[in-house]
Amino acid sequence: MPELLPPRVLSPSESVFVISGTTVAQHCYGTGTLDEVALADAFADMVDLYPLLGGRIHMSRKGFELRFDRRKSPEVIVADVGDADVGDYVVAGKSALPLGQVCALRVYRFGAKFRLTFLLHHAIADADAALAYLHDVWKLYTERTRRVNGVARLISAPPPHPIPASAETLLRARGYSEPASRQMMDLRPAYRGPESIWTALRPRRAQRARVHLSMEQTDRLLDVGRAHGVTLNGLVSAALVLAEREMSGKTELSVAISSFVNLRTRIDPPVAPTEGTNVLGIAEAILDVSRDSDPLDLARSVVADIRDGLRTTRIHHTAFVRGDIRRALSLVRRYFLLVPMAGLVPTFTAIQVTNWGRVSEFATPDGVDINDFRCGVELHPVSAFIATRGIAMVEGRIYFVTSYNGRLSIDFTDLVTGTTSARRVEQILRNEIEKLIPAKVFE
């Protein structure tokens, strides 16, 4: 029995995700038969390799902390479901971790098709870490299923990884310090006007949608970026803010855009994916968008802002503080008289972009093929209820950008009311991306 690890108190950058009840969700879609026993053994190997995954989150006098008890290790859940629940993430969502648990592995299957869903509490893993863990799940599973002369191959168990450090710990060790104050993005330029409190209180439904380009479309979009000296992230961000303008129906619109930046390779010495939990900074900017805006100019603005933020370490310092709560309180103070005096609430246009980048192929045994990958975040039911029933002050979405099998994917969740549908957002966004790509790709 391995030695019991001491509790690990969560830092502010980790605790914020406990408060919001946020889970990082990864979904692998494929065909083939998965061996339940081998998968369960591989997942147990994962917990041995990464003791972090066997932890549970508790409240203590010091705040939130991880406690480790191997008697309560997470298990693999396998379920036979209908075809739609395997292949359609819009239908198959609503995944959430049980309270306190930090990870879960679930398999949903129908015939030869399956969806393997790996859930990680956002307090212990961001996108970079989550992908590394998922790759190891498949690697360990593949090793478990391989046979040499009819006998399972014996593989010596590697030593367990240490518990990963928080962003604050990693940055302080490299000479960064928390600033006495940070100039947070002022949302006032993204103010779109007052709205009736009764409109803002309308119940909303969470609908998922996706823009999924073909390999040829993705290649052409990359060609456009290379030809004009802008990144794929810049082009996608430009399309997103242009789509927000189109959805608003306004001739001109100011959009607040927050881009999450992986700092692991932007510090010295760099950090491996599983050596840190949420090693993220935030690039914040306001983009003024009109019908005549040049998407390439908008893309250059996004790229230039991120480069400047990294050069000046402005983005690095955002890892120390989470300004969203204080920003919300400052907005309430600034506009609170609208509510009692006129029954109005202020509304703003703001989006968040998390670019997971190119997702490499997963190791799989013979007969198993993974043909698609999707990602996103899930909320604990309490947080989800607040999101769909609370006062809506922000118009905008959180977008997750990935590329798997050479195809660009943009996933998002839209909070819709009445008869509105996330498909409208999907179509408008696709139209904006198509404008960037030579027309012959769509013939």
Short mmCIF file of C-alpha atoms in Angstrom, two decimals:
data_model
loop_
_atom_site.label_atom_id
_atom_site.label_comp_id
_atom_site.label_asym_id
_atom_site.label_seq_id
_atom_site.Cartn_x
_atom_site.Cartn_y
_atom_site.Cartn_z
CA MET A 1 0.00 0.00 0.00
CA PRO A 2 1.59 3.30 -1.07
CA GLU A 3 2.20 5.92 1.57
CA LEU A 4 -0.73 8.26 2.12
CA LEU A 5 -0.09 11.71 0.68
CA PRO A 6 -0.61 14.80 2.85
CA PRO A 7 -3.49 17.15 1.98
CA ARG A 8 -2.77 19.87 -0.57
CA VAL A 9 -4.44 23.27 -0.10
CA LEU A 10 -5.76 24.71 -3.36
CA SER A 11 -4.52 28.10 -4.52
CA PRO A 12 -6.84 30.95 -5.58
CA SER A 13 -6.38 30.08 -9.28
CA GLU A 14 -7.57 26.54 -8.48
CA SER A 15 -10.23 27.36 -5.90
CA VAL A 16 -12.12 29.61 -8.30
CA PHE A 17 -13.10 26.50 -10.26
CA VAL A 18 -14.35 24.77 -7.12
CA ILE A 19 -16.62 27.73 -6.45
CA SER A 20 -17.95 27.69 -10.02
CA GLY A 21 -18.22 23.90 -10.08
CA THR A 22 -16.44 23.61 -13.43
CA THR A 23 -15.40 20.35 -15.07
CA VAL A 24 -13.17 19.94 -18.13
CA ALA A 25 -14.87 17.45 -20.45
CA GLN A 26 -13.14 15.54 -23.24
CA HIS A 27 -14.98 13.23 -25.62
CA CYS A 28 -13.42 10.66 -27.95
CA TYR A 29 -15.79 9.27 -30.59
CA GLY A 30 -14.87 6.05 -32.31
CA THR A 31 -15.63 2.54 -33.43
CA GLY A 32 -14.53 -0.83 -32.14
CA THR A 33 -14.97 -2.93 -29.02
CA LEU A 34 -13.54 -1.62 -25.76
CA ASP A 35 -12.45 -4.21 -23.20
CA GLU A 36 -14.12 -3.17 -19.94
CA VAL A 37 -11.70 -5.07 -17.70
CA ALA A 38 -8.62 -3.72 -19.48
CA LEU A 39 -10.05 -0.20 -19.37
CA ALA A 40 -10.75 -0.44 -15.64
CA ASP A 41 -7.24 -1.76 -15.03
CA ALA A 42 -5.75 1.02 -17.17
CA PHE A 43 -7.68 3.64 -15.23
CA ALA A 44 -6.41 2.16 -11.97
CA ASP A 45 -2.91 2.37 -13.45
CA MET A 46 -3.59 6.05 -14.19
CA VAL A 47 -4.44 6.75 -10.56
CA ASP A 48 -1.26 4.94 -9.50
CA LEU A 49 0.77 6.95 -12.00
CA TYR A 50 -0.93 10.24 -11.11
CA PRO A 51 -2.02 10.14 -7.43
CA LEU A 52 -3.66 13.54 -8.01
CA LEU A 53 -6.51 11.76 -9.81
CA GLY A 54 -7.34 9.80 -6.67
CA GLY A 55 -7.83 12.93 -4.60
CA ARG A 56 -11.07 14.47 -3.40
CA ILE A 57 -11.83 18.12 -2.74
CA HIS A 58 -12.86 19.09 0.80
CA MET A 59 -13.47 22.27 2.71
CA SER A 60 -11.12 23.08 5.57
CA ARG A 61 -10.18 26.04 7.74
CA LYS A 62 -7.46 26.79 5.18
CA GLY A 63 -9.91 26.82 2.28
CA PHE A 64 -10.40 24.09 -0.28
CA GLU A 65 -7.95 21.23 -0.14
CA LEU A 66 -7.23 17.92 -1.85
CA ARG A 67 -7.23 14.84 0.36
CA PHE A 68 -6.03 11.44 -0.75
CA ASP A 69 -7.62 8.12 0.17
CA ARG A 70 -6.99 5.14 -2.14
CA ARG A 71 -10.04 3.39 -0.75
CA LYS A 72 -12.19 5.84 -2.74
CA SER A 73 -10.55 5.65 -6.17
CA PRO A 74 -12.65 6.71 -9.18
CA GLU A 75 -14.19 3.96 -11.28
CA VAL A 76 -15.00 3.46 -14.94
CA ILE A 77 -18.71 3.60 -15.82
CA VAL A 78 -19.85 1.80 -18.98
CA ALA A 79 -23.38 2.22 -20.33
CA ASP A 80 -25.26 0.95 -23.37
CA VAL A 81 -27.26 3.83 -24.83
CA GLY A 82 -29.05 4.85 -28.00
CA ASP A 83 -27.28 5.90 -31.17
CA ALA A 84 -27.97 9.61 -30.62
CA ASP A 85 -26.50 9.52 -27.11
CA VAL A 86 -23.24 8.16 -28.47
CA GLY A 87 -22.72 10.40 -31.47
CA ASP A 88 -24.50 13.64 -30.66
CA TYR A 89 -22.76 15.76 -28.02
CA VAL A 90 -25.68 18.20 -28.07
CA VAL A 91 -27.93 15.42 -26.76
CA ALA A 92 -25.31 13.60 -24.71
CA GLY A 93 -24.12 16.51 -22.60
CA LYS A 94 -24.99 17.39 -19.00
CA SER A 95 -21.93 15.58 -17.70
CA ALA A 96 -20.84 16.62 -14.24
CA LEU A 97 -18.56 15.19 -11.59
CA PRO A 98 -19.99 14.03 -8.27
CA LEU A 99 -19.33 16.57 -5.53
CA GLY A 100 -15.71 16.38 -4.35
CA GLN A 101 -14.54 13.95 -7.02
CA VAL A 102 -11.78 15.19 -9.34
CA CYS A 103 -12.08 12.81 -12.29
CA ALA A 104 -14.31 10.23 -13.93
CA LEU A 105 -14.13 7.97 -16.98
CA ARG A 106 -17.37 7.07 -18.75
CA VAL A 107 -18.00 4.98 -21.83
CA TYR A 108 -21.26 5.15 -23.77
CA ARG A 109 -21.70 2.62 -26.56
CA PHE A 110 -24.16 1.58 -29.23
CA GLY A 111 -23.24 -1.36 -31.42
CA ALA A 112 -19.73 -0.79 -32.77
CA LYS A 113 -19.78 2.92 -31.90
CA PHE A 114 -18.62 4.44 -28.63
CA ARG A 115 -18.00 7.74 -26.89
CA LEU A 116 -15.34 7.76 -24.20
CA THR A 117 -15.76 10.76 -21.92
CA PHE A 118 -12.98 11.79 -19.54
CA LEU A 119 -13.98 14.36 -16.93
CA LEU A 120 -11.46 16.31 -14.86
CA HIS A 121 -12.22 18.93 -12.27
CA HIS A 122 -10.98 22.26 -13.61
CA ALA A 123 -9.35 22.92 -10.23
CA ILE A 124 -6.73 20.26 -11.03
CA ALA A 125 -6.37 20.50 -14.81
CA ASP A 126 -6.56 22.97 -17.67
CA ALA A 127 -6.70 22.01 -21.36
CA ASP A 128 -3.00 21.18 -21.68
CA ALA A 129 -2.97 18.96 -18.60
CA ALA A 130 -6.30 17.33 -19.47
CA LEU A 131 -5.08 16.31 -22.92
CA ALA A 132 -1.90 14.81 -21.46
CA TYR A 133 -3.94 12.74 -19.00
CA LEU A 134 -6.30 11.56 -21.75
CA HIS A 135 -3.40 10.49 -23.97
CA ASP A 136 -2.02 8.46 -21.06
CA VAL A 137 -5.40 6.80 -20.49
CA TRP A 138 -5.38 5.53 -24.06
CA LYS A 139 -1.70 4.60 -23.90
CA LEU A 140 -2.16 2.55 -20.73
CA TYR A 141 -5.32 0.93 -22.10
CA THR A 142 -3.53 -0.02 -25.32
CA GLU A 143 -0.65 -1.53 -23.33
CA ARG A 144 -3.15 -3.53 -21.27
CA THR A 145 -4.79 -5.02 -24.36
CA ARG A 146 -1.64 -6.00 -26.23
CA ARG A 147 -0.59 -9.63 -26.16
CA VAL A 148 2.78 -11.19 -26.72
CA ASN A 149 2.52 -14.90 -27.56
CA GLY A 150 -0.90 -14.95 -25.97
CA VAL A 151 0.36 -13.53 -22.69
CA ALA A 152 -0.12 -9.96 -21.54
CA ARG A 153 3.10 -8.03 -21.83
CA LEU A 154 4.73 -7.30 -18.50
CA ILE A 155 5.58 -3.65 -18.15
CA SER A 156 7.41 -2.31 -15.14
CA ALA A 157 5.36 0.35 -13.41
CA PRO A 158 6.95 3.81 -13.59
CA PRO A 159 7.25 5.82 -10.37
CA PRO A 160 4.21 7.96 -9.53
CA HIS A 161 4.23 11.59 -10.59
CA PRO A 162 4.31 14.24 -7.85
CA ILE A 163 1.20 16.30 -7.20
CA PRO A 164 1.29 19.15 -9.75
CA ALA A 165 1.88 22.69 -8.55
CA SER A 166 -0.42 25.67 -8.93
CA ALA A 167 0.28 28.48 -11.40
CA GLU A 168 1.13 30.81 -8.52
CA THR A 169 3.75 28.42 -7.13
CA LEU A 170 5.36 27.83 -10.54
CA LEU A 171 5.49 31.51 -11.44
CA ARG A 172 6.86 32.65 -8.08
CA ALA A 173 9.63 30.04 -8.36
CA ARG A 174 10.61 31.69 -11.65
CA GLY A 175 10.79 35.22 -10.33
CA TYR A 176 7.28 36.45 -11.06
CA SER A 177 5.44 38.21 -8.28
CA GLU A 178 1.85 39.19 -7.80
CA PRO A 179 1.38 42.87 -8.71
CA ALA A 180 0.08 45.22 -6.05
CA SER A 181 -2.76 46.04 -8.43
CA ARG A 182 -3.75 45.04 -11.91
CA GLN A 183 -5.58 47.12 -14.46
CA MET A 184 -8.49 44.90 -15.35
CA MET A 185 -10.26 45.19 -18.66
CA ASP A 186 -12.88 47.91 -18.50
CA LEU A 187 -16.08 46.44 -19.89
CA ARG A 188 -17.74 49.83 -20.32
CA PRO A 189 -16.73 50.13 -24.00
CA ALA A 190 -18.54 46.81 -24.56
CA TYR A 191 -21.75 48.19 -23.00
CA ARG A 192 -24.66 47.46 -25.34
CA GLY A 193 -27.38 49.22 -23.41
CA PRO A 194 -29.96 48.57 -20.68
CA GLU A 195 -32.43 45.73 -20.80
CA SER A 196 -35.60 45.09 -18.85
CA ILE A 197 -34.92 43.07 -15.73
CA TRP A 198 -37.80 40.78 -16.68
CA THR A 199 -36.13 40.05 -20.01
CA ALA A 200 -32.82 39.41 -18.24
CA LEU A 201 -34.56 36.99 -15.87
CA ARG A 202 -36.15 34.85 -18.59
CA PRO A 203 -35.26 31.17 -18.11
CA ARG A 204 -32.62 30.01 -20.56
CA ARG A 205 -31.74 26.62 -21.98
CA ALA A 206 -28.21 25.43 -22.66
CA GLN A 207 -27.76 24.26 -26.25
CA ARG A 208 -24.51 23.04 -27.74
CA ALA A 209 -23.45 23.61 -31.30
CA ARG A 210 -20.35 23.28 -33.41
CA VAL A 211 -18.65 24.51 -36.54
CA HIS A 212 -16.62 21.62 -37.95
CA LEU A 213 -14.53 22.34 -41.05
CA SER A 214 -13.30 19.74 -43.51
CA MET A 215 -9.59 18.99 -43.86
CA GLU A 216 -9.45 21.01 -47.07
CA GLN A 217 -11.21 23.98 -45.49
CA THR A 218 -8.85 23.84 -42.52
CA ASP A 219 -5.80 23.71 -44.79
CA ARG A 220 -7.05 26.69 -46.78
CA LEU A 221 -7.67 28.67 -43.62
CA LEU A 222 -4.12 27.93 -42.50
CA ASP A 223 -2.89 29.05 -45.93
CA VAL A 224 -4.73 32.35 -45.49
CA GLY A 225 -3.05 32.86 -42.12
CA ARG A 226 0.41 32.10 -43.47
CA ALA A 227 -0.09 34.36 -46.47
CA HIS A 228 -1.03 37.31 -44.27
CA GLY A 229 1.20 36.64 -41.27
CA VAL A 230 -1.54 35.89 -38.74
CA THR A 231 -2.21 32.83 -36.61
CA LEU A 232 -5.17 30.49 -36.86
CA ASN A 233 -6.20 31.69 -33.41
CA GLY A 234 -6.25 35.27 -34.70
CA LEU A 235 -8.40 34.34 -37.70
CA VAL A 236 -10.87 32.39 -35.58
CA SER A 237 -11.08 35.22 -33.03
CA ALA A 238 -11.81 37.68 -35.83
CA ALA A 239 -14.60 35.46 -37.14
CA LEU A 240 -16.05 35.18 -33.62
CA VAL A 241 -16.29 38.93 -33.00
CA LEU A 242 -17.68 39.50 -36.50
CA ALA A 243 -20.33 36.88 -35.77
CA GLU A 244 -21.22 38.65 -32.50
CA ARG A 245 -21.74 41.87 -34.43
CA GLU A 246 -23.98 40.11 -36.95
CA MET A 247 -26.03 38.44 -34.21
CA SER A 248 -26.56 41.75 -32.42
CA GLY A 249 -28.16 43.33 -35.48
CA LYS A 250 -26.16 46.49 -34.82
CA THR A 251 -24.11 48.34 -37.42
CA GLU A 252 -21.26 48.72 -34.93
CA LEU A 253 -20.48 46.72 -31.81
CA SER A 254 -17.65 46.67 -29.28
CA VAL A 255 -16.79 43.15 -28.14
CA ALA A 256 -14.73 42.23 -25.09
CA ILE A 257 -12.64 39.18 -25.91
CA SER A 258 -10.71 37.11 -23.36
CA SER A 259 -8.21 34.59 -24.72
CA PHE A 260 -6.77 31.97 -22.37
CA VAL A 261 -3.03 31.53 -22.91
CA ASN A 262 -1.03 28.46 -21.88
CA LEU A 263 2.03 29.77 -19.98
CA ARG A 264 3.90 26.46 -19.66
CA THR A 265 6.24 27.16 -22.58
CA ARG A 266 6.33 30.89 -21.90
CA ILE A 267 8.27 30.63 -18.65
CA ASP A 268 11.87 29.60 -17.99
CA PRO A 269 12.39 26.81 -17.27
CA PRO A 270 9.26 25.56 -19.05
CA VAL A 271 6.73 23.28 -17.38
CA ALA A 272 5.45 19.92 -18.61
CA PRO A 273 1.66 19.61 -19.02
CA THR A 274 1.15 17.51 -15.88
CA GLU A 275 3.57 19.50 -13.70
CA GLY A 276 0.99 22.25 -13.21
CA THR A 277 -2.76 22.45 -12.72
CA ASN A 278 -4.05 25.66 -14.34
CA VAL A 279 -0.98 27.37 -15.75
CA LEU A 280 -3.00 29.95 -17.62
CA GLY A 281 -2.90 33.65 -18.30
CA ILE A 282 -5.60 35.78 -19.87
CA ALA A 283 -5.24 38.20 -22.76
CA GLU A 284 -8.04 40.75 -22.62
CA ALA A 285 -8.97 43.22 -25.34
CA ILE A 286 -11.86 45.28 -26.67
CA LEU A 287 -12.41 45.04 -30.43
CA ASP A 288 -14.57 47.60 -32.22
CA VAL A 289 -16.43 45.80 -35.00
CA SER A 290 -18.53 47.17 -37.84
CA ARG A 291 -20.01 45.85 -41.07
CA ASP A 292 -16.96 47.14 -42.91
CA SER A 293 -14.34 45.69 -40.55
CA ASP A 294 -11.50 43.82 -42.23
CA PRO A 295 -11.21 40.38 -40.58
CA LEU A 296 -7.46 40.34 -41.22
CA ASP A 297 -7.05 43.64 -39.35
CA LEU A 298 -9.06 42.22 -36.44
CA ALA A 299 -6.92 39.07 -36.48
CA ARG A 300 -3.74 41.13 -36.42
CA SER A 301 -5.07 43.09 -33.43
CA VAL A 302 -5.67 39.87 -31.49
CA VAL A 303 -2.24 38.46 -32.34
CA ALA A 304 -0.47 41.74 -31.53
CA ASP A 305 -2.24 42.06 -28.17
CA ILE A 306 -1.25 38.53 -27.11
CA ARG A 307 2.35 39.02 -28.22
CA ASP A 308 2.57 42.31 -26.35
CA GLY A 309 1.00 40.76 -23.25
CA LEU A 310 3.55 37.96 -23.24
CA ARG A 311 6.48 40.29 -23.94
CA THR A 312 5.56 42.65 -21.12
CA THR A 313 4.48 39.72 -18.85
CA ARG A 314 1.07 41.37 -18.51
CA ILE A 315 -0.53 38.03 -19.31
CA HIS A 316 1.69 36.16 -16.84
CA HIS A 317 0.50 38.37 -14.01
CA THR A 318 -3.15 37.55 -14.67
CA ALA A 319 -2.44 34.05 -13.32
CA PHE A 320 -2.13 35.55 -9.82
CA VAL A 321 -5.51 37.23 -9.68
CA ARG A 322 -8.98 36.52 -10.91
CA GLY A 323 -10.60 39.82 -11.68
CA ASP A 324 -14.01 38.60 -12.84
CA ILE A 325 -15.68 38.75 -9.40
CA ARG A 326 -14.29 42.18 -8.58
CA ARG A 327 -15.17 43.37 -12.07
CA ALA A 328 -18.75 42.17 -11.65
CA LEU A 329 -19.05 43.97 -8.32
CA SER A 330 -17.66 47.19 -9.79
CA LEU A 331 -20.19 47.01 -12.63
CA VAL A 332 -23.01 46.45 -10.15
CA ARG A 333 -21.91 49.53 -8.19
CA ARG A 334 -21.70 51.59 -11.36
CA TYR A 335 -25.07 50.63 -12.79
CA PHE A 336 -27.12 49.43 -9.80
CA LEU A 337 -29.46 52.46 -9.84
CA LEU A 338 -30.86 51.25 -13.17
CA VAL A 339 -32.59 48.35 -11.40
CA PRO A 340 -34.57 50.08 -8.59
CA MET A 341 -35.22 53.27 -10.58
CA ALA A 342 -36.14 51.88 -13.98
CA GLY A 343 -36.31 48.10 -13.71
CA LEU A 344 -33.35 47.81 -16.05
CA VAL A 345 -30.05 45.91 -16.02
CA PRO A 346 -26.91 46.80 -17.98
CA THR A 347 -25.83 44.39 -20.71
CA PHE A 348 -22.41 43.85 -22.28
CA THR A 349 -20.95 41.86 -25.15
CA ALA A 350 -18.12 39.57 -24.06
CA ILE A 351 -16.72 36.27 -25.32
CA GLN A 352 -14.06 33.85 -24.11
CA VAL A 353 -11.81 31.79 -26.38
CA THR A 354 -9.92 28.69 -25.29
CA ASN A 355 -7.72 27.34 -28.07
CA TRP A 356 -6.67 23.75 -27.36
CA GLY A 357 -4.59 23.70 -30.53
CA ARG A 358 -3.86 20.58 -32.56
CA VAL A 359 -4.82 17.37 -30.77
CA SER A 360 -2.46 14.56 -31.75
CA GLU A 361 -3.67 11.03 -32.46
CA PHE A 362 -4.41 8.78 -29.51
CA ALA A 363 -2.77 5.39 -29.06
CA THR A 364 -5.36 2.67 -29.66
CA PRO A 365 -5.25 -1.13 -29.90
CA ASP A 366 -5.97 -2.92 -33.16
CA GLY A 367 -9.63 -2.72 -34.12
CA VAL A 368 -10.30 0.54 -32.27
CA ASP A 369 -10.42 3.80 -34.21
CA ILE A 370 -11.00 7.31 -32.83
CA ASN A 371 -12.47 9.47 -35.57
CA ASP A 372 -13.50 12.60 -33.68
CA PHE A 373 -12.69 14.60 -30.56
CA ARG A 374 -14.68 17.31 -28.79
CA CYS A 375 -14.10 19.27 -25.62
CA GLY A 376 -15.73 21.82 -23.38
CA VAL A 377 -16.65 22.54 -19.79
CA GLU A 378 -19.53 21.25 -17.71
CA LEU A 379 -21.04 22.92 -14.67
CA HIS A 380 -22.21 21.39 -11.43
CA PRO A 381 -26.05 21.35 -11.38
CA VAL A 382 -26.15 24.24 -8.88
CA SER A 383 -23.88 26.39 -11.05
CA ALA A 384 -25.83 25.38 -14.16
CA PHE A 385 -29.08 26.44 -12.49
CA ILE A 386 -27.63 29.85 -11.63
CA ALA A 387 -26.32 30.27 -15.19
CA THR A 388 -29.72 29.55 -16.72
CA ARG A 389 -31.89 31.29 -14.12
CA GLY A 390 -29.78 34.23 -12.92
CA ILE A 391 -29.81 37.77 -14.30
CA ALA A 392 -28.22 37.79 -17.76
CA MET A 393 -25.90 40.79 -18.03
CA VAL A 394 -23.47 39.44 -20.63
CA GLU A 395 -24.31 38.52 -24.21
CA GLY A 396 -21.69 36.16 -25.59
CA ARG A 397 -20.37 32.65 -25.47
CA ILE A 398 -17.35 30.57 -24.45
CA TYR A 399 -15.72 29.00 -27.49
CA PHE A 400 -13.44 25.95 -27.53
CA VAL A 401 -11.18 25.65 -30.56
CA THR A 402 -9.47 22.37 -31.47
CA SER A 403 -8.03 20.61 -34.50
CA TYR A 404 -8.22 16.83 -34.70
CA ASN A 405 -7.57 14.64 -37.74
CA GLY A 406 -6.72 17.82 -39.62
CA ARG A 407 -10.18 19.37 -39.09
CA LEU A 408 -10.79 22.61 -37.23
CA SER A 409 -13.60 22.48 -34.70
CA ILE A 410 -15.25 25.31 -32.77
CA ASP A 411 -17.51 24.10 -29.95
CA PHE A 412 -19.70 26.37 -27.86
CA THR A 413 -22.73 26.41 -25.60
CA ASP A 414 -25.46 28.97 -26.14
CA LEU A 415 -28.02 29.99 -23.53
CA VAL A 416 -31.21 30.41 -25.53
CA THR A 417 -34.71 31.59 -24.67
CA GLY A 418 -38.10 30.92 -26.21
CA THR A 419 -37.90 29.51 -29.73
CA THR A 420 -34.36 30.75 -30.42
CA SER A 421 -31.72 28.17 -31.28
CA ALA A 422 -27.95 27.81 -31.08
CA ARG A 423 -28.09 26.76 -34.74
CA ARG A 424 -28.47 30.40 -35.69
CA VAL A 425 -25.18 31.22 -33.97
CA GLU A 426 -23.58 28.22 -35.66
CA GLN A 427 -24.71 29.33 -39.12
CA ILE A 428 -23.62 32.95 -38.66
CA LEU A 429 -20.21 31.85 -37.39
CA ARG A 430 -19.78 29.43 -40.29
CA ASN A 431 -20.64 32.21 -42.72
CA GLU A 432 -17.95 34.47 -41.22
CA ILE A 433 -15.34 31.72 -41.49
CA GLU A 434 -16.35 30.95 -45.07
CA LYS A 435 -15.69 34.56 -46.00
CA LEU A 436 -12.04 34.02 -45.06
CA ILE A 437 -11.59 30.96 -47.26
CA PRO A 438 -11.47 30.84 -51.08
CA ALA A 439 -14.94 30.08 -52.39
CA LYS A 440 -13.94 27.00 -54.40
CA VAL A 441 -13.47 25.03 -51.18
CA PHE A 442 -17.24 25.20 -50.63
CA GLU A 443 -18.34 24.35 -54.18
#
